[in-house]
Amino acid sequence: MLGIFLNGQYGTLIAGSGRYLFYEGKFSPKSFLDELQHCLSLLGLTKRDVNKVYFTPPLSFLPKNNIGPIFHLRLVPEQFSAFLTYPQGLQNLVKVLQVTPEKLIRVLKENKEQIKKTKVVSIITPFALVYPEKENKAIRVLRKFTQAIILKSQNCPQLGFREREKALLIADAFTITVHPYLQQLRDFFAPYSPGIYWVENEAVCLTDDFLQQACGKTYEFAPLLQIARGAAVLFGYRYALALFKVGSAFRLFQVQNYVEVSELSPSFSFITTTSSVQPLFAGIKYSLPDNAKGLVPVFNFSGCYFSDSYPYRFYQLAPSRPLRYIGFLTAPAVLTSFALCKQEELDKNKKKLLKYLHFINKKHNFLEKPVAFWQETSLRYLPFNHTILKVGLKEPVLS
């Protein structure tokens, strides 16, 4: 199992299995394949021995000549708010244009030279599913100004505007940073094809392209999720809680089956002292799952001291690179696909997508003995009755 962090001009390559870490090395874009070969040679591995390669946030990099490689187009009404929350590390790398459809051509002409130099362009409209022709028309206009990759917000229909925009910007950054490495990896490992995954919480398999539907939701908190998982794996707890403090807010996560991490409650901020956390734990102990019997370990990464109180046993820990590395490399892998369909077509589409995913999985041997799952999300804001169907295959739960 290999893991890759892309940090500005340099990256980090790690290798491990389960709770054990075997290798950590730095690389530049030019030395990536040399470092990869050195890692395999040092560990006595062949290319066939590598079954998974993981990438993870944050996606930080330095633009050349101060030219932002990402161009983001907001096609919105005149009075639309200009507020935009940038994902971590991307604020100085994105050129944002907010324009009405009527003024699009004029604004593009005014920014012609910069658009010509950009590598990826994303476009978003407030109601991309209701009026997809607005995005599609803008894309046809953009094609006259640039040969860059164009990403559109229609590809993540299950999200509201703000979350959709966030996912889109992360997908932009992914296209700039990770895509160049994907082809290098596939060429390096040919004729074998290890699964390549994107990890925020779970590891989402990358097939032909990046899944915008699977990114952004936990982008900023990926390190916390991975550290929580790493602690559970390292100390061998099937069920555990992990407490962090981010600024003035505490965040509480639970780990089930060693590797399945979820936020147990929304972030909660206290104006008073940290003693306010104790009532929270007292309140949730009656709603813990069935596999949380007896003492419940709590990995306390908050920097605040809490005493044991049944059923909780607090472990005072500090976030560390080894814990994150272990939690990163043990992220449960999934292979997913999405469809927008009518209610009466759900079963037909479910069978169709599962058949496709099983075909892909068998062709590339991504997952052993996969378990199927699906999720249905109704779209209330559309003028017609449609549902987002998410279908996937995942690794079986550890015993």
mmCIF file of C-alpha atoms in Angstrom:
data_model
loop_
_atom_site.group_PDB
_atom_site.id
_atom_site.type_symbol
_atom_site.label_atom_id
_atom_site.label_comp_id
_atom_site.label_asym_id
_atom_site.label_seq_id
_atom_site.Cartn_x
_atom_site.Cartn_y
_atom_site.Cartn_z
ATOM 1 C CA MET A 1 0.000 0.000 0.000
ATOM 2 C CA LEU A 2 1.430 3.372 -1.057
ATOM 3 C CA GLY A 3 0.320 6.838 0.048
ATOM 4 C CA ILE A 4 1.160 10.154 -1.608
ATOM 5 C CA PHE A 5 0.998 13.677 -0.163
ATOM 6 C CA LEU A 6 1.505 16.629 -2.538
ATOM 7 C CA ASN A 7 2.856 19.583 -0.558
ATOM 8 C CA GLY A 8 3.831 22.559 -2.697
ATOM 9 C CA GLN A 9 7.054 21.972 -4.606
ATOM 10 C CA TYR A 10 7.691 18.639 -2.906
ATOM 11 C CA GLY A 11 5.692 15.566 -2.033
ATOM 12 C CA THR A 12 5.907 12.695 0.437
ATOM 13 C CA LEU A 13 5.719 9.007 -0.463
ATOM 14 C CA ILE A 14 4.880 6.498 2.268
ATOM 15 C CA ALA A 15 4.401 2.734 2.310
ATOM 16 C CA GLY A 16 2.780 0.542 4.909
ATOM 17 C CA SER A 17 0.370 -2.228 5.753
ATOM 18 C CA GLY A 18 -2.141 -2.213 8.601
ATOM 19 C CA ARG A 19 -0.600 -0.597 11.681
ATOM 20 C CA TYR A 20 2.930 -0.838 10.286
ATOM 21 C CA LEU A 21 4.788 1.888 8.366
ATOM 22 C CA PHE A 22 7.723 0.774 6.257
ATOM 23 C CA TYR A 23 8.875 3.788 4.278
ATOM 24 C CA GLU A 24 8.782 7.593 4.087
ATOM 25 C CA GLY A 25 10.571 9.623 1.430
ATOM 26 C CA LYS A 26 10.442 13.050 -0.227
ATOM 27 C CA PHE A 27 10.210 13.715 -3.955
ATOM 28 C CA SER A 28 9.947 16.519 -6.480
ATOM 29 C CA PRO A 29 7.874 16.252 -9.670
ATOM 30 C CA LYS A 30 11.038 15.281 -11.568
ATOM 31 C CA SER A 31 12.204 12.682 -9.049
ATOM 32 C CA PHE A 32 8.823 11.037 -8.389
ATOM 33 C CA LEU A 33 9.373 7.851 -10.381
ATOM 34 C CA ASP A 34 12.937 7.502 -9.087
ATOM 35 C CA GLU A 35 11.676 7.774 -5.493
ATOM 36 C CA LEU A 36 8.931 5.258 -6.238
ATOM 37 C CA GLN A 37 11.438 2.771 -7.643
ATOM 38 C CA HIS A 38 13.764 3.362 -4.685
ATOM 39 C CA CYS A 39 10.899 2.631 -2.267
ATOM 40 C CA LEU A 40 10.040 -0.669 -3.960
ATOM 41 C CA SER A 41 13.673 -1.725 -4.224
ATOM 42 C CA LEU A 42 14.405 -0.929 -0.570
ATOM 43 C CA LEU A 43 11.392 -2.944 0.590
ATOM 44 C CA GLY A 44 12.129 -5.809 -1.784
ATOM 45 C CA LEU A 45 8.808 -5.387 -3.589
ATOM 46 C CA THR A 46 7.878 -5.852 -7.214
ATOM 47 C CA LYS A 47 5.354 -3.714 -9.076
ATOM 48 C CA ARG A 48 2.904 -6.571 -8.783
ATOM 49 C CA ASP A 49 3.049 -6.422 -4.974
ATOM 50 C CA VAL A 50 1.460 -2.952 -4.863
ATOM 51 C CA ASN A 51 -2.337 -3.220 -4.847
ATOM 52 C CA LYS A 52 -3.356 0.327 -3.842
ATOM 53 C CA VAL A 53 -2.070 3.880 -4.230
ATOM 54 C CA TYR A 54 -3.709 6.634 -2.140
ATOM 55 C CA PHE A 55 -3.738 10.433 -2.590
ATOM 56 C CA THR A 56 -5.083 12.818 0.076
ATOM 57 C CA PRO A 57 -5.645 16.532 0.887
ATOM 58 C CA PRO A 58 -4.526 19.199 1.108
ATOM 59 C CA LEU A 59 -3.708 19.967 -2.518
ATOM 60 C CA SER A 60 -1.133 22.730 -2.179
ATOM 61 C CA PHE A 61 1.146 23.857 -4.975
ATOM 62 C CA LEU A 62 2.936 26.963 -6.190
ATOM 63 C CA PRO A 63 1.882 28.633 -9.456
ATOM 64 C CA LYS A 64 4.604 29.526 -11.925
ATOM 65 C CA ASN A 65 5.158 33.188 -12.792
ATOM 66 C CA ASN A 66 2.367 34.165 -10.358
ATOM 67 C CA ILE A 67 -0.227 32.994 -12.885
ATOM 68 C CA GLY A 68 -3.089 31.204 -11.196
ATOM 69 C CA PRO A 69 -3.621 27.910 -13.044
ATOM 70 C CA ILE A 70 -7.315 27.770 -12.057
ATOM 71 C CA PHE A 71 -10.001 29.964 -13.609
ATOM 72 C CA HIS A 72 -13.408 29.816 -11.905
ATOM 73 C CA LEU A 73 -16.472 31.267 -13.618
ATOM 74 C CA ARG A 74 -19.611 32.066 -11.625
ATOM 75 C CA LEU A 75 -22.501 32.521 -14.052
ATOM 76 C CA VAL A 76 -25.035 34.189 -11.763
ATOM 77 C CA PRO A 77 -27.694 36.942 -11.672
ATOM 78 C CA GLU A 78 -26.656 40.571 -11.213
ATOM 79 C CA GLN A 79 -27.443 40.798 -7.479
ATOM 80 C CA PHE A 80 -25.992 37.415 -6.540
ATOM 81 C CA SER A 81 -23.723 37.447 -3.457
ATOM 82 C CA ALA A 82 -19.993 37.549 -4.173
ATOM 83 C CA PHE A 83 -19.243 35.540 -1.009
ATOM 84 C CA LEU A 84 -16.988 32.549 -1.685
ATOM 85 C CA THR A 85 -15.337 30.156 0.775
ATOM 86 C CA TYR A 86 -12.090 28.822 -0.627
ATOM 87 C CA PRO A 87 -10.922 25.317 0.251
ATOM 88 C CA GLN A 88 -7.675 25.209 2.231
ATOM 89 C CA GLY A 89 -4.624 26.281 0.254
ATOM 90 C CA LEU A 90 -6.438 27.426 -2.884
ATOM 91 C CA GLN A 91 -7.285 31.095 -2.319
ATOM 92 C CA ASN A 92 -4.231 32.493 -4.124
ATOM 93 C CA LEU A 93 -4.427 29.994 -6.970
ATOM 94 C CA VAL A 94 -7.913 30.716 -8.273
ATOM 95 C CA LYS A 95 -8.986 33.598 -10.492
ATOM 96 C CA VAL A 96 -12.722 34.132 -9.948
ATOM 97 C CA LEU A 97 -14.996 35.884 -12.415
ATOM 98 C CA GLN A 98 -18.598 36.559 -11.419
ATOM 99 C CA VAL A 99 -20.659 37.547 -14.421
ATOM 100 C CA THR A 100 -24.183 37.459 -15.809
ATOM 101 C CA PRO A 101 -24.834 35.340 -18.924
ATOM 102 C CA GLU A 102 -25.455 38.504 -20.933
ATOM 103 C CA LYS A 103 -22.004 39.936 -20.154
ATOM 104 C CA LEU A 104 -20.065 36.669 -20.489
ATOM 105 C CA ILE A 105 -18.465 37.272 -23.889
ATOM 106 C CA ARG A 106 -17.386 40.811 -23.018
ATOM 107 C CA VAL A 107 -15.781 39.708 -19.730
ATOM 108 C CA LEU A 108 -14.014 36.796 -21.414
ATOM 109 C CA LYS A 109 -12.554 39.146 -24.019
ATOM 110 C CA GLU A 110 -11.302 41.443 -21.251
ATOM 111 C CA ASN A 111 -9.509 38.488 -19.626
ATOM 112 C CA LYS A 112 -8.503 36.802 -22.872
ATOM 113 C CA GLU A 113 -4.755 36.548 -22.218
ATOM 114 C CA GLN A 114 -5.136 35.126 -18.715
ATOM 115 C CA ILE A 115 -7.762 32.596 -19.796
ATOM 116 C CA LYS A 116 -5.472 31.450 -22.598
ATOM 117 C CA LYS A 117 -2.719 30.598 -20.075
ATOM 118 C CA THR A 118 -4.874 28.804 -17.518
ATOM 119 C CA LYS A 119 -4.883 25.008 -17.251
ATOM 120 C CA VAL A 120 -8.351 24.319 -15.932
ATOM 121 C CA VAL A 121 -11.614 26.277 -15.973
ATOM 122 C CA SER A 122 -14.613 25.519 -13.777
ATOM 123 C CA ILE A 123 -18.090 26.919 -14.268
ATOM 124 C CA ILE A 124 -21.017 27.053 -11.888
ATOM 125 C CA THR A 125 -24.592 28.338 -12.050
ATOM 126 C CA PRO A 126 -27.047 28.416 -9.123
ATOM 127 C CA PHE A 127 -29.510 26.029 -10.781
ATOM 128 C CA ALA A 128 -27.336 23.845 -12.984
ATOM 129 C CA LEU A 129 -29.746 20.919 -12.959
ATOM 130 C CA VAL A 130 -32.855 23.003 -13.529
ATOM 131 C CA TYR A 131 -31.266 25.030 -16.339
ATOM 132 C CA PRO A 132 -28.306 22.960 -17.610
ATOM 133 C CA GLU A 133 -28.389 24.757 -20.954
ATOM 134 C CA LYS A 134 -26.899 27.878 -19.290
ATOM 135 C CA GLU A 135 -23.746 26.026 -18.295
ATOM 136 C CA ASN A 136 -23.554 24.187 -21.602
ATOM 137 C CA LYS A 137 -23.916 27.405 -23.594
ATOM 138 C CA ALA A 138 -21.184 29.072 -21.535
ATOM 139 C CA ILE A 139 -18.881 26.094 -22.144
ATOM 140 C CA ARG A 140 -19.338 26.450 -25.905
ATOM 141 C CA VAL A 141 -18.365 30.111 -25.595
ATOM 142 C CA LEU A 142 -15.350 29.275 -23.412
ATOM 143 C CA ARG A 143 -14.067 26.816 -25.995
ATOM 144 C CA LYS A 144 -13.439 29.755 -28.313
ATOM 145 C CA PHE A 145 -11.003 31.254 -25.761
ATOM 146 C CA THR A 146 -9.172 28.280 -24.249
ATOM 147 C CA GLN A 147 -8.142 24.660 -24.685
ATOM 148 C CA ALA A 148 -8.049 24.141 -20.922
ATOM 149 C CA ILE A 149 -9.930 21.365 -19.164
ATOM 150 C CA ILE A 150 -13.449 22.581 -18.316
ATOM 151 C CA LEU A 151 -15.317 21.257 -15.281
ATOM 152 C CA LYS A 152 -19.004 21.983 -14.761
ATOM 153 C CA SER A 153 -21.144 21.925 -11.641
ATOM 154 C CA GLN A 154 -23.767 19.623 -13.150
ATOM 155 C CA ASN A 155 -21.457 16.739 -12.267
ATOM 156 C CA CYS A 156 -22.175 17.028 -8.533
ATOM 157 C CA PRO A 157 -25.977 17.400 -8.443
ATOM 158 C CA GLN A 158 -26.430 16.050 -4.911
ATOM 159 C CA LEU A 159 -24.923 19.196 -3.364
ATOM 160 C CA GLY A 160 -26.302 22.666 -2.702
ATOM 161 C CA PHE A 161 -24.659 25.654 -4.375
ATOM 162 C CA ARG A 162 -21.974 26.381 -1.736
ATOM 163 C CA GLU A 163 -20.933 22.765 -1.264
ATOM 164 C CA ARG A 164 -21.082 22.194 -5.016
ATOM 165 C CA GLU A 165 -18.752 25.139 -5.597
ATOM 166 C CA LYS A 166 -16.359 23.895 -2.955
ATOM 167 C CA ALA A 167 -16.271 20.432 -4.539
ATOM 168 C CA LEU A 168 -15.729 22.010 -7.932
ATOM 169 C CA LEU A 169 -12.724 24.055 -6.750
ATOM 170 C CA ILE A 170 -11.171 20.980 -5.153
ATOM 171 C CA ALA A 171 -11.718 19.083 -8.401
ATOM 172 C CA ASP A 172 -9.939 21.962 -10.185
ATOM 173 C CA ALA A 173 -6.959 21.615 -7.859
ATOM 174 C CA PHE A 174 -7.037 17.834 -8.244
ATOM 175 C CA THR A 175 -6.846 18.229 -12.020
ATOM 176 C CA ILE A 176 -3.773 20.434 -11.697
ATOM 177 C CA THR A 177 -1.908 18.474 -9.028
ATOM 178 C CA VAL A 178 -2.886 14.805 -9.109
ATOM 179 C CA HIS A 179 -3.772 14.138 -12.755
ATOM 180 C CA PRO A 180 -0.144 14.418 -13.977
ATOM 181 C CA TYR A 181 0.827 11.680 -11.511
ATOM 182 C CA LEU A 182 -2.012 9.327 -12.481
ATOM 183 C CA GLN A 183 -0.662 8.614 -15.957
ATOM 184 C CA GLN A 184 2.883 8.272 -14.611
ATOM 185 C CA LEU A 185 1.669 5.685 -12.102
ATOM 186 C CA ARG A 186 -0.316 3.741 -14.693
ATOM 187 C CA ASP A 187 2.656 3.681 -17.064
ATOM 188 C CA PHE A 188 5.050 2.715 -14.259
ATOM 189 C CA PHE A 189 2.972 -0.232 -13.053
ATOM 190 C CA ALA A 190 1.906 -1.467 -16.512
ATOM 191 C CA PRO A 191 0.809 -4.128 -17.337
ATOM 192 C CA TYR A 192 -0.423 -4.348 -13.725
ATOM 193 C CA SER A 193 -3.017 -1.875 -12.540
ATOM 194 C CA PRO A 194 -3.107 -1.129 -8.808
ATOM 195 C CA GLY A 195 -6.179 0.757 -7.655
ATOM 196 C CA ILE A 196 -5.617 4.516 -7.348
ATOM 197 C CA TYR A 197 -7.758 6.259 -4.743
ATOM 198 C CA TRP A 198 -8.618 9.703 -3.379
ATOM 199 C CA VAL A 199 -8.873 9.760 0.428
ATOM 200 C CA GLU A 200 -10.644 12.363 2.515
ATOM 201 C CA ASN A 201 -12.408 9.892 4.781
ATOM 202 C CA GLU A 202 -12.979 6.723 2.809
ATOM 203 C CA ALA A 203 -10.807 5.852 -0.184
ATOM 204 C CA VAL A 204 -12.719 6.571 -3.410
ATOM 205 C CA CYS A 205 -11.443 4.648 -6.406
ATOM 206 C CA LEU A 206 -10.445 6.750 -9.413
ATOM 207 C CA THR A 207 -11.402 5.102 -12.674
ATOM 208 C CA ASP A 208 -11.394 7.328 -15.765
ATOM 209 C CA ASP A 209 -11.684 10.644 -13.970
ATOM 210 C CA PHE A 210 -11.973 12.304 -10.600
ATOM 211 C CA LEU A 211 -15.341 11.854 -8.915
ATOM 212 C CA GLN A 212 -16.498 15.352 -8.043
ATOM 213 C CA GLN A 213 -19.394 13.740 -6.219
ATOM 214 C CA ALA A 214 -17.011 12.261 -3.660
ATOM 215 C CA CYS A 215 -14.852 15.256 -2.794
ATOM 216 C CA GLY A 216 -15.068 18.314 -0.639
ATOM 217 C CA LYS A 217 -17.422 17.226 2.119
ATOM 218 C CA THR A 218 -14.625 16.467 4.588
ATOM 219 C CA TYR A 219 -11.677 18.045 2.743
ATOM 220 C CA GLU A 220 -10.494 20.370 5.548
ATOM 221 C CA PHE A 221 -10.929 17.722 8.236
ATOM 222 C CA ALA A 222 -9.317 14.816 6.389
ATOM 223 C CA PRO A 223 -6.293 14.911 8.755
ATOM 224 C CA LEU A 224 -8.570 14.607 11.821
ATOM 225 C CA LEU A 225 -10.508 11.692 10.334
ATOM 226 C CA GLN A 226 -7.300 9.904 9.416
ATOM 227 C CA ILE A 227 -5.655 10.516 12.811
ATOM 228 C CA ALA A 228 -8.759 9.162 14.578
ATOM 229 C CA ARG A 229 -8.672 6.037 12.409
ATOM 230 C CA GLY A 230 -4.927 5.667 12.894
ATOM 231 C CA ALA A 231 -5.291 5.680 16.683
ATOM 232 C CA ALA A 232 -8.025 3.017 16.580
ATOM 233 C CA VAL A 233 -5.965 0.799 14.273
ATOM 234 C CA LEU A 234 -2.698 1.281 16.193
ATOM 235 C CA PHE A 235 -4.228 0.532 19.607
ATOM 236 C CA GLY A 236 -6.548 -2.161 18.268
ATOM 237 C CA TYR A 237 -9.941 -0.756 19.263
ATOM 238 C CA ARG A 238 -12.927 -1.885 17.236
ATOM 239 C CA TYR A 239 -14.949 1.052 18.630
ATOM 240 C CA ALA A 240 -13.545 4.345 19.901
ATOM 241 C CA LEU A 241 -14.211 8.073 20.088
ATOM 242 C CA ALA A 242 -11.763 10.830 19.130
ATOM 243 C CA LEU A 243 -11.980 14.407 20.411
ATOM 244 C CA PHE A 244 -10.252 17.347 18.684
ATOM 245 C CA LYS A 245 -10.249 21.085 19.204
ATOM 246 C CA VAL A 246 -10.126 23.309 16.130
ATOM 247 C CA GLY A 247 -9.898 26.946 17.155
ATOM 248 C CA SER A 248 -12.591 27.391 19.797
ATOM 249 C CA ALA A 249 -14.691 24.466 18.545
ATOM 250 C CA PHE A 250 -14.525 20.844 19.665
ATOM 251 C CA ARG A 251 -15.179 18.076 17.138
ATOM 252 C CA LEU A 252 -16.102 14.573 18.195
ATOM 253 C CA PHE A 253 -15.689 11.544 15.910
ATOM 254 C CA GLN A 254 -16.471 7.878 16.328
ATOM 255 C CA VAL A 255 -14.561 4.960 14.823
ATOM 256 C CA GLN A 256 -16.462 1.734 14.197
ATOM 257 C CA ASN A 257 -15.039 -1.575 12.997
ATOM 258 C CA TYR A 258 -11.525 -0.127 13.434
ATOM 259 C CA VAL A 259 -11.619 1.985 10.238
ATOM 260 C CA GLU A 260 -15.097 3.486 9.657
ATOM 261 C CA VAL A 261 -14.958 7.103 10.871
ATOM 262 C CA SER A 262 -17.875 9.527 11.158
ATOM 263 C CA GLU A 263 -18.580 12.729 13.071
ATOM 264 C CA LEU A 264 -20.705 11.896 16.074
ATOM 265 C CA SER A 265 -22.007 15.433 16.521
ATOM 266 C CA PRO A 266 -21.623 18.766 14.736
ATOM 267 C CA SER A 267 -18.813 21.023 15.914
ATOM 268 C CA PHE A 268 -19.729 22.719 19.160
ATOM 269 C CA SER A 269 -18.128 25.855 20.539
ATOM 270 C CA PHE A 270 -18.022 26.777 24.213
ATOM 271 C CA ILE A 271 -17.873 30.290 25.580
ATOM 272 C CA THR A 272 -17.236 28.905 29.065
ATOM 273 C CA THR A 273 -14.643 26.337 30.172
ATOM 274 C CA THR A 274 -13.896 22.905 28.778
ATOM 275 C CA SER A 275 -15.971 21.453 31.624
ATOM 276 C CA SER A 276 -18.897 21.927 29.254
ATOM 277 C CA VAL A 277 -17.655 18.892 27.321
ATOM 278 C CA GLN A 278 -18.488 16.492 30.151
ATOM 279 C CA PRO A 279 -22.284 16.917 29.839
ATOM 280 C CA LEU A 280 -21.968 16.157 26.122
ATOM 281 C CA PHE A 281 -20.397 12.780 26.833
ATOM 282 C CA ALA A 282 -22.984 12.089 29.515
ATOM 283 C CA GLY A 283 -25.740 12.817 27.014
ATOM 284 C CA ILE A 284 -24.490 10.612 24.175
ATOM 285 C CA LYS A 285 -23.656 7.482 26.174
ATOM 286 C CA TYR A 286 -27.257 6.284 25.859
ATOM 287 C CA SER A 287 -27.178 6.552 22.070
ATOM 288 C CA LEU A 288 -23.886 4.741 21.427
ATOM 289 C CA PRO A 289 -24.098 1.752 19.036
ATOM 290 C CA ASP A 290 -24.420 -1.844 20.227
ATOM 291 C CA ASN A 291 -20.729 -2.576 19.606
ATOM 292 C CA ALA A 292 -19.736 0.067 22.190
ATOM 293 C CA LYS A 293 -20.157 -2.205 25.217
ATOM 294 C CA GLY A 294 -18.189 -1.751 28.433
ATOM 295 C CA LEU A 295 -15.420 0.847 28.580
ATOM 296 C CA VAL A 296 -15.360 3.254 25.623
ATOM 297 C CA PRO A 297 -11.885 4.557 24.739
ATOM 298 C CA VAL A 298 -11.714 8.271 23.927
ATOM 299 C CA PHE A 299 -8.608 9.485 22.107
ATOM 300 C CA ASN A 300 -8.273 13.031 23.400
ATOM 301 C CA PHE A 301 -6.348 15.164 20.890
ATOM 302 C CA SER A 302 -7.844 18.445 22.116
ATOM 303 C CA GLY A 303 -4.983 19.449 24.413
ATOM 304 C CA CYS A 304 -7.511 19.782 27.265
ATOM 305 C CA TYR A 305 -7.488 17.368 30.178
ATOM 306 C CA PHE A 306 -10.569 15.246 30.942
ATOM 307 C CA SER A 307 -10.823 12.679 33.711
ATOM 308 C CA ASP A 308 -12.247 9.198 33.224
ATOM 309 C CA SER A 309 -15.977 8.848 33.817
ATOM 310 C CA TYR A 310 -17.751 5.560 33.142
ATOM 311 C CA PRO A 311 -18.084 4.338 30.454
ATOM 312 C CA TYR A 312 -15.336 6.586 29.035
ATOM 313 C CA ARG A 313 -11.615 6.011 29.358
ATOM 314 C CA PHE A 314 -9.637 9.044 28.122
ATOM 315 C CA TYR A 315 -6.262 8.672 26.446
ATOM 316 C CA GLN A 316 -4.339 11.960 26.291
ATOM 317 C CA LEU A 317 -2.665 11.942 22.865
ATOM 318 C CA ALA A 318 -1.061 14.407 20.502
ATOM 319 C CA PRO A 319 -1.717 14.405 16.743
ATOM 320 C CA SER A 320 1.266 12.910 14.960
ATOM 321 C CA ARG A 321 2.430 12.044 11.474
ATOM 322 C CA PRO A 322 2.603 8.272 12.197
ATOM 323 C CA LEU A 323 -1.025 8.235 13.365
ATOM 324 C CA ARG A 324 -2.151 10.130 10.282
ATOM 325 C CA TYR A 325 -0.103 7.898 7.993
ATOM 326 C CA ILE A 326 -1.647 4.750 9.496
ATOM 327 C CA GLY A 327 -5.164 6.207 9.299
ATOM 328 C CA PHE A 328 -4.547 7.333 5.726
ATOM 329 C CA LEU A 329 -3.291 3.965 4.502
ATOM 330 C CA THR A 330 -6.056 1.986 6.253
ATOM 331 C CA ALA A 331 -8.948 4.037 4.814
ATOM 332 C CA PRO A 332 -11.625 1.579 3.582
ATOM 333 C CA ALA A 333 -11.767 1.512 -0.198
ATOM 334 C CA VAL A 334 -14.952 2.088 -2.197
ATOM 335 C CA LEU A 335 -15.886 2.116 -5.869
ATOM 336 C CA THR A 336 -18.929 4.305 -6.520
ATOM 337 C CA SER A 337 -21.141 5.636 -9.274
ATOM 338 C CA PHE A 338 -24.001 8.153 -9.341
ATOM 339 C CA ALA A 339 -27.116 8.539 -11.462
ATOM 340 C CA LEU A 340 -29.913 11.086 -11.646
ATOM 341 C CA CYS A 341 -33.100 9.130 -12.306
ATOM 342 C CA LYS A 342 -36.861 9.084 -11.881
ATOM 343 C CA GLN A 343 -38.352 7.270 -8.899
ATOM 344 C CA GLU A 344 -39.859 4.519 -11.054
ATOM 345 C CA GLU A 345 -36.439 3.852 -12.656
ATOM 346 C CA LEU A 346 -34.485 3.363 -9.406
ATOM 347 C CA ASP A 347 -34.394 -0.444 -9.449
ATOM 348 C CA LYS A 348 -33.437 -0.616 -13.113
ATOM 349 C CA ASN A 349 -30.647 1.927 -12.657
ATOM 350 C CA LYS A 350 -29.442 0.266 -9.467
ATOM 351 C CA LYS A 351 -28.988 -3.054 -11.252
ATOM 352 C CA LYS A 352 -27.342 -1.344 -14.223
ATOM 353 C CA LEU A 353 -24.822 0.561 -12.088
ATOM 354 C CA LEU A 354 -24.000 -2.461 -9.928
ATOM 355 C CA LYS A 355 -23.377 -4.556 -13.025
ATOM 356 C CA TYR A 356 -21.057 -1.836 -14.367
ATOM 357 C CA LEU A 357 -19.163 -1.549 -11.057
ATOM 358 C CA HIS A 358 -18.704 -5.312 -10.778
ATOM 359 C CA PHE A 359 -17.349 -5.313 -14.334
ATOM 360 C CA ILE A 360 -14.866 -2.529 -13.530
ATOM 361 C CA ASN A 361 -13.848 -4.187 -10.283
ATOM 362 C CA LYS A 362 -13.277 -7.552 -11.921
ATOM 363 C CA LYS A 363 -11.350 -5.974 -14.806
ATOM 364 C CA HIS A 364 -8.946 -4.093 -12.520
ATOM 365 C CA ASN A 365 -9.165 -6.291 -9.394
ATOM 366 C CA PHE A 366 -9.653 -3.272 -7.131
ATOM 367 C CA LEU A 367 -11.570 -4.899 -4.259
ATOM 368 C CA GLU A 368 -11.612 -8.453 -2.928
ATOM 369 C CA LYS A 369 -15.052 -9.886 -2.074
ATOM 370 C CA PRO A 370 -16.787 -6.474 -2.377
ATOM 371 C CA VAL A 371 -20.046 -5.682 -0.593
ATOM 372 C CA ALA A 372 -22.675 -3.664 -2.495
ATOM 373 C CA PHE A 373 -24.413 -0.621 -1.021
ATOM 374 C CA TRP A 374 -26.663 2.170 -2.293
ATOM 375 C CA GLN A 375 -28.142 5.454 -1.144
ATOM 376 C CA GLU A 376 -31.102 7.462 -2.450
ATOM 377 C CA THR A 377 -31.356 11.258 -2.088
ATOM 378 C CA SER A 378 -34.480 13.099 -3.220
ATOM 379 C CA LEU A 379 -33.955 16.425 -4.977
ATOM 380 C CA ARG A 380 -36.573 18.838 -3.712
ATOM 381 C CA TYR A 381 -35.473 21.863 -5.702
ATOM 382 C CA LEU A 382 -36.079 20.379 -9.151
ATOM 383 C CA PRO A 383 -39.323 20.989 -11.072
ATOM 384 C CA PHE A 384 -39.649 17.245 -11.634
ATOM 385 C CA ASN A 385 -39.491 14.142 -9.438
ATOM 386 C CA HIS A 386 -35.898 12.904 -9.568
ATOM 387 C CA THR A 387 -33.595 11.123 -7.148
ATOM 388 C CA ILE A 388 -29.824 10.953 -6.853
ATOM 389 C CA LEU A 389 -28.889 7.284 -6.750
ATOM 390 C CA LYS A 390 -25.477 6.448 -5.319
ATOM 391 C CA VAL A 391 -24.382 2.855 -5.850
ATOM 392 C CA GLY A 392 -21.098 1.411 -4.712
ATOM 393 C CA LEU A 393 -18.925 -1.510 -3.795
ATOM 394 C CA LYS A 394 -16.888 -1.468 -0.600
ATOM 395 C CA GLU A 395 -14.441 -3.659 1.223
ATOM 396 C CA PRO A 396 -16.041 -6.011 3.780
ATOM 397 C CA VAL A 397 -15.893 -4.971 7.448
ATOM 398 C CA LEU A 398 -12.861 -6.236 9.356
ATOM 399 C CA SER A 399 -13.630 -9.071 11.726
#
